[in-house]
Amino acid sequence: MESMMAKYPFSEIEPKWQKYWDEHKTFRAVEDPAFPKEKRRYVLDMFPYPSGAGLHVGHPLGYIATDIYCRYLRMNGYNVLHPMGFDAFGLPAENYAIQTGTHPAVTTFANVERFKKQIAILGLSYDWDREVSTCTADYYKWTQWIFIQLFKKGLAYESDAPINWCPSCQTGLANEEVKDGECDRCQTKVTRKRIRQWVLKITAYADRLLSDLDKVDWPEPVKAMQRNWIGRSEGASVFFGIDGSSEKLEVYTTRPDTLFGATYMVIAPEHPLVATLTTGAQKAAVEAYVDAAARKSDLERTDLAKDKSGCFTGAYGINPVNGKKVPIWISDYVLISYGTGAIMAVPAHDERDWDFARKFNLPIIQVVAKEGSEAARIGTCGDPDECFAEEGIAINSGNWNGTPTAAFKQAISDWLEKNGHGRKAVNYKLRDWLFSRQRYWGEPIPLVHCPKCGIVPVPEDQLPLTLPEVQSYAPSGNGESPLALIDSWVNTECPVCGGKAKRETNTMPQWAGSCWYYLRYIDPKNSVAFADRAKIDYWMPVDLYVGGTEHAVLHLLYARFWHKVLFDIGVVNTDEPFQRLVNQGMMLGEDNQKMSKSRGNVVNPDDIIAEHGADALRVYEMFMGPLEVSKPWSTTGIVGSSRFLERLWAMSEKPLTEAAPEGELLRLMHRTIRKVSDDTGSLNFNTAISAMMVLSGEANKAETVSKQLWTVLLRLVAPYAPHLAEELWQKLGHSQSLSAEAWPSYDPGLCESDELTIVVQINGKLRADFVSGKDTAKEELEKLALALPKVQEYLQGHEVVKTIVVPNKLVNFVIR
RNA sequence: GCCGGCAUGGCGGAAUGGCAGACGCGAUGGACUCAAAAUCCAUUGUUCGCAAGGAUGUGUGGGUUCAAGUCCCACUGCCGGCACCA
């Protein structure tokens, strides 16, 4: 590999220019009112968790992309805010602390430093004066402040409903953190646990979180994932009477049109009416069933659900549409957390109910028939032999027979409402956000439990409520954080009455800090507000946000929620934080597998930079293909980018001429400016680089280099290979940084050649071509094409039925 | 099962409905060299042909069109998300 050592001294010029940018604060962003709003851009990277593992070449992909974009914008006269920071609370540092006794802050800051060094050598143009770390007290002071605002608005509440519990992480998890019944972080099977916890009422914002997706320029798949996660459905709430009782049982259904087909009801084992409904004869069986369900893990209740279980309560509901008595069963296929935790079962038109009814021999009545079928015509039919879950025409539904599903839904909802049996209803799959963690390394939740005054927030002027030092970082495992063991911290005074009170000992999840970090960058040192409103108005919203898809329904949903709350209390200027979102693709290993230590396919950027330089790494990562798609790393492939940069270095040693480029080279230069401008602006970096390679290749053919072309080329290259470009710019005699130079402009008239190759097709097949002047008239093109001997040959003995002429492009003869 | 996304040479990829494979990697041949590296030049989808020149070709099968990688319909495969949400 020594032999492939580059000839240009990147190992000298890269540190040189990094130092220059740093010392001159070249990329500092200032809220200069001289820039009108449309000349300001906020370009944001998803900030990293500073893990101990270090980076692989996939990590900087998005950072390089935004860096190129920002450098391009600055050269085009934009004021650009481009900050970086660290998502610094989190379990790895805490787990390390448990093993070694090292304070998580020590590990975290050491990792932050290492991380900064690793990204510094990439030459990224961040304004480091705005760096934030979510674990510092002057940062989490404001995380706590925002939490208090949520609390005051009634959006934070205490609950002791069963939650997802990770036995390995020893903490509760939000729904969004559970994948396939496993902890998203450690892949341990999640269990259910009943502990006191804090929950944020994200469901109160479900509708806006859904509808405002239409306002943002995000990839459709991410929007779709959020829509699915929110899971809005429209239907009806229906009240069933209970035989021999004054109680009512409320169910939610999306198919109120199938009410006549309800042959039984099911309530979840956790339903509050279980005890009331169960008759003496069924008591023992029901209690045993409830008990068994409680002991099942979520995975057993959902994943292994092919075989349904259940138990009759002995009670009967009364169907409001026909007064029929239907048995009420209890089964864990009904979820307590969705709708009302109770359903009407229509086995003929719901797969799950069908399975259940077949297993327990419950009646099945078909009430919807396929449109145009015999049953739809006569309004009735016998026992169905399969479940029919689609829409159709009502049958066996009394006076409603013949009504199409959609109309029936509307009509029956009105009827229910008029008669006091129900109403239209909307439901969401989205659940409230389990927000408390029983761990140490997170923001303390700033609340005090007072026996007299209840739950009281810590007064805002007493924030931050700092994390105390602890003897042991280990979670207690019984649902208390390590903070609970520090009596001196837990015991406090009630801020309202001054009496004895206890602090909340739960901490916030890692997501809390990342919910608003983009706002803190705007004014990171502010001690009287999380950010100055005028500065927020100056920069927000984030114009471009680049990061991985893994946060589609986690961080991106949580941050939108918090931002909307901040908008509602009037402290931010927009109701959505991130106007445009781009997901960078994954960098796979050379084996086309996900890069991971265990697979042994990790490529370290430090090694690549040592061998080829940061500019080569930057250019190569962008050249590999579109930003958004996943692609495998290629260690041999990078030499192509290296050679391109070497060629530029070699060109800089050729004599410069004052003569402007001529002919095709001039046109190519203008075309290249156009192409690189368009493609850089639209983040199509791979094709921009390709265009620069072509221009440099052509220009390099001569013994001398036109100075005009050279200054154009260096400016085009500058965002991509900034160190090399700065160095060569300086070599030209400039004393100012190239990053402040104006982006080159092009003459559209000089982008097109005078002479074009026109292709000739016979019946759509390419048969010949000829050269003609630009914008030659159609008739002339046809004449020229006809005159070609090859065309004559093909037309021999055939009749031309039709001729298509596309100016500047082609002539197509359709013959018979 | 449901909802997305993707499919082009040996490889990464390019292509407003108009010359498929730009650009790069790799490979082959050549120049330079005592030799190598680096560099430069040429060739490089497949196939028939000595050649000129044909044929064929963008996951599969249909369709629209003078013309389809691109638009429409139906499949297949891979990747991602959700999954008893009534």
XYZ file of C-alpha atoms in Angstrom, chain A residues 258-589:
332
model
C -72.217 -4.884 11.150
C -74.061 -4.379 14.435
C -76.759 -6.882 13.436
C -74.045 -9.497 13.132
C -72.730 -9.035 16.683
C -73.203 -12.456 18.257
C -71.119 -12.013 21.373
C -68.937 -9.468 23.105
C -65.423 -9.621 24.476
C -63.782 -7.572 27.178
C -60.085 -7.446 27.980
C -58.959 -9.293 31.120
C -57.979 -5.938 32.652
C -61.360 -4.338 31.964
C -62.764 -2.564 35.067
C -66.141 -4.286 34.706
C -64.741 -7.818 34.837
C -65.573 -8.347 38.510
C -69.007 -6.720 38.238
C -70.052 -8.696 35.204
C -68.870 -12.118 36.207
C -71.597 -14.325 37.615
C -71.068 -16.554 40.607
C -70.921 -19.704 38.537
C -68.178 -18.290 36.309
C -66.206 -16.510 39.019
C -63.540 -19.148 39.562
C -62.932 -19.695 35.848
C -62.774 -15.990 35.081
C -60.398 -15.272 37.935
C -58.123 -18.066 36.791
C -58.181 -16.682 33.252
C -57.449 -13.111 34.337
C -54.625 -14.383 36.470
C -53.115 -16.391 33.641
C -53.384 -13.448 31.246
C -51.664 -11.172 33.728
C -48.732 -13.535 33.906
C -48.327 -13.767 30.155
C -45.735 -11.530 28.588
C -46.760 -9.166 25.839
C -45.083 -11.454 23.371
C -47.126 -14.431 24.502
C -50.287 -12.406 24.311
C -49.638 -11.087 20.863
C -47.115 -13.066 18.884
C -48.375 -16.503 19.913
C -51.922 -15.466 19.311
C -52.734 -17.949 16.592
C -54.742 -19.989 19.052
C -57.298 -17.895 20.850
C -58.234 -18.354 24.449
C -61.149 -17.012 26.454
C -63.679 -17.511 29.158
C -67.418 -16.800 29.420
C -68.308 -14.283 32.154
C -71.854 -15.520 32.550
C -73.200 -12.076 31.685
C -75.144 -10.974 28.601
C -75.093 -7.732 26.729
C -78.073 -6.301 24.893
C -77.567 -5.250 21.300
C -79.109 -1.768 20.944
C -80.145 -2.283 17.335
C -82.292 -5.366 17.847
C -82.480 -5.957 21.606
C -80.857 -9.351 21.251
C -78.974 -10.879 24.162
C -75.357 -11.723 23.426
C -72.912 -13.478 25.758
C -70.014 -11.444 27.154
C -66.687 -13.242 27.052
C -63.304 -12.329 28.341
C -60.232 -12.812 26.197
C -56.745 -11.426 25.928
C -57.083 -10.891 22.204
C -58.843 -7.717 23.207
C -56.387 -5.074 24.338
C -57.209 -2.909 27.319
C -55.113 -0.085 25.921
C -57.038 0.406 22.699
C -60.522 1.825 22.316
C -62.618 0.958 25.345
C -61.022 -2.412 26.032
C -64.241 -4.057 24.979
C -65.590 -5.109 21.602
C -68.687 -6.349 19.935
C -67.724 -9.493 18.048
C -68.923 -9.937 14.487
C -67.406 -13.281 13.494
C -68.819 -13.241 9.970
C -66.850 -10.099 9.143
C -63.753 -10.083 11.332
C -61.014 -12.702 11.116
C -60.194 -12.618 14.804
C -63.795 -12.902 15.882
C -64.247 -15.668 13.308
C -61.408 -17.683 14.818
C -62.731 -17.153 18.311
C -66.320 -18.032 17.414
C -65.236 -21.214 15.655
C -63.165 -22.277 18.609
C -65.922 -21.692 21.190
C -68.868 -22.592 18.965
C -70.459 -19.190 19.039
C -73.096 -18.256 16.447
C -72.064 -16.601 13.197
C -74.502 -14.389 11.329
C -73.578 -12.872 7.980
C -74.752 -9.273 7.646
C -72.706 -8.047 4.662
C -72.834 -9.634 1.219
C -70.726 -9.002 -1.848
C -72.227 -6.391 -4.085
C -74.222 -8.028 -6.877
C -74.434 -11.388 -5.113
C -77.614 -13.416 -4.695
C -77.536 -12.827 -0.920
C -77.309 -9.065 -1.435
C -80.346 -9.240 -3.712
C -82.589 -11.233 -1.379
C -81.225 -9.730 1.855
C -80.379 -12.936 3.639
C -78.257 -16.051 3.438
C -77.362 -19.180 5.347
C -74.337 -19.829 7.539
C -71.225 -18.469 5.853
C -68.290 -20.800 5.350
C -65.682 -18.094 5.396
C -65.050 -14.736 6.937
C -65.867 -11.732 4.724
C -64.095 -8.634 6.001
C -64.682 -6.368 3.014
C -67.345 -3.813 2.306
C -70.577 -4.773 0.554
C -74.337 -4.639 0.917
C -76.185 -5.082 4.202
C -78.249 -8.258 4.690
C -79.956 -9.768 7.721
C -80.084 -6.245 9.102
C -83.816 -5.542 9.300
C -84.887 -2.344 7.594
C -81.308 -1.583 6.654
C -81.033 -4.450 4.183
C -79.626 -3.367 0.857
C -77.643 -0.450 2.264
C -74.036 -0.232 1.024
C -71.425 -0.322 3.789
C -70.313 3.307 3.593
C -73.837 4.705 3.670
C -74.860 2.265 6.385
C -71.959 3.338 8.624
C -73.069 6.938 8.364
C -76.747 6.184 8.857
C -76.364 3.816 11.777
C -74.023 6.245 13.528
C -76.676 8.944 13.255
C -79.314 6.515 14.465
C -77.189 5.486 17.460
C -76.576 9.077 18.405
C -80.228 10.073 18.056
C -81.314 7.194 20.242
C -78.614 7.610 22.845
C -76.956 4.299 22.047
C -73.702 5.656 20.816
C -71.932 8.185 18.613
C -69.310 8.594 15.978
C -65.858 8.083 17.401
C -62.228 8.308 16.396
C -59.480 6.154 17.810
C -55.723 6.096 17.606
C -53.181 3.347 17.924
C -50.800 5.889 19.385
C -50.447 5.508 23.147
C -49.318 8.043 25.645
C -45.574 8.280 26.019
C -44.096 6.454 28.984
C -41.618 9.080 30.067
C -40.000 8.007 33.323
C -36.908 5.850 33.585
C -35.770 4.097 36.712
C -32.159 4.930 36.024
C -29.496 7.393 37.119
C -27.959 9.009 34.028
C -30.804 11.217 32.887
C -32.534 14.466 33.742
C -34.196 14.308 37.184
C -37.898 14.923 36.792
C -38.366 18.271 38.570
C -41.373 17.441 40.726
C -41.967 17.222 44.461
C -44.500 14.993 46.180
C -46.069 16.835 49.086
C -48.516 15.058 51.401
C -50.541 18.247 51.651
C -50.231 19.946 48.269
C -49.901 16.881 46.096
C -47.489 16.933 43.178
C -45.786 20.279 42.831
C -43.223 21.345 40.231
C -39.850 22.632 41.361
C -40.027 26.434 41.008
C -38.516 27.502 37.722
C -36.028 29.824 39.381
C -34.616 26.833 41.244
C -33.746 24.963 38.076
C -31.648 23.117 37.211
C -32.464 20.388 39.625
C -29.060 18.773 39.387
C -28.278 15.102 39.482
C -26.840 14.247 42.880
C -23.747 12.120 43.368
C -24.570 8.532 44.265
C -22.744 5.698 45.961
C -24.049 3.138 43.527
C -25.272 3.615 39.971
C -27.094 0.298 39.949
C -30.831 0.523 39.574
C -32.735 -0.961 42.481
C -34.670 -3.172 40.108
C -37.885 -2.734 42.034
C -38.985 0.234 40.020
C -36.956 2.873 41.795
C -34.016 4.765 40.383
C -30.709 4.956 42.282
C -31.763 8.465 43.274
C -34.347 6.984 45.615
C -31.562 5.728 47.862
C -30.178 9.184 48.613
C -32.242 10.355 51.557
C -30.614 13.754 51.671
C -31.693 14.413 48.122
C -35.107 12.779 48.242
C -36.226 14.577 51.402
C -36.982 18.182 50.663
C -39.411 20.949 51.391
C -42.617 21.516 49.523
C -42.136 24.610 47.386
C -45.730 25.606 48.082
C -46.359 25.004 51.791
C -42.806 24.550 53.029
C -43.695 21.255 54.726
C -41.803 18.005 54.466
C -41.960 16.515 50.998
C -40.154 14.044 48.763
C -38.586 14.512 45.373
C -39.608 12.527 42.355
C -36.823 9.989 41.842
C -37.487 8.918 38.261
C -35.374 10.376 35.497
C -36.256 11.270 31.903
C -35.601 9.054 28.878
C -32.759 9.810 26.489
C -35.295 11.209 24.026
C -36.012 14.196 26.263
C -32.797 16.045 25.488
C -33.052 15.411 21.766
C -36.616 16.762 21.663
C -35.435 20.344 21.567
C -31.657 20.487 21.015
C -32.112 22.195 17.667
C -33.590 25.138 19.578
C -30.698 25.361 22.006
C -28.170 25.629 19.178
C -29.856 28.878 18.288
C -28.868 30.442 21.587
C -26.748 27.938 23.509
C -25.486 30.190 26.302
C -28.753 31.878 27.198
C -29.348 31.683 30.948
C -32.733 33.388 31.106
C -34.571 31.436 28.414
C -34.040 28.189 26.503
C -33.413 30.472 23.518
C -34.053 34.088 22.708
C -37.278 34.491 20.797
C -35.826 36.922 18.270
C -33.080 34.450 17.451
C -35.626 31.659 17.128
C -37.535 33.840 14.691
C -34.295 34.523 12.850
C -33.448 30.889 12.175
C -36.421 28.615 12.627
C -37.681 26.324 11.225
C -34.871 23.923 10.430
C -34.672 24.018 6.632
C -32.916 20.712 6.165
C -32.572 17.885 8.661
C -30.436 14.895 7.721
C -30.296 11.632 9.629
C -31.076 7.931 9.576
C -34.486 6.277 9.260
C -34.176 4.604 12.633
C -35.774 7.604 14.289
C -38.841 7.718 12.061
C -41.280 7.124 14.912
C -39.091 7.796 17.916
C -37.153 11.045 18.045
C -38.986 12.564 15.091
C -42.404 12.001 16.612
C -41.396 13.052 20.119
C -39.656 16.207 18.907
C -42.673 17.206 16.837
C -44.878 16.732 19.886
C -42.706 18.892 22.146
C -42.358 21.511 19.459
C -46.120 21.780 19.105
C -46.471 22.237 22.847
C -43.844 24.985 22.727
C -45.720 26.528 19.826
C -48.972 26.407 21.784
C -47.467 28.230 24.744
C -46.145 30.829 22.313
C -42.406 30.383 22.697
C -41.578 29.219 19.169
C -42.661 30.602 15.828
C -43.585 27.449 13.890
C -45.817 24.460 14.589
C -43.410 22.056 12.911
C -39.691 22.006 13.722
C -38.188 20.367 10.649
C -39.328 21.640 7.269
C -37.400 19.187 5.134
C -36.063 15.807 6.149
C -33.635 13.624 4.239
C -32.632 10.143 5.332
C -29.154 9.138 4.379
C -28.798 5.509 3.357
C -26.852 2.954 5.261
C -23.202 2.315 4.503
C -22.864 -1.436 4.280
C -19.679 -3.409 4.677
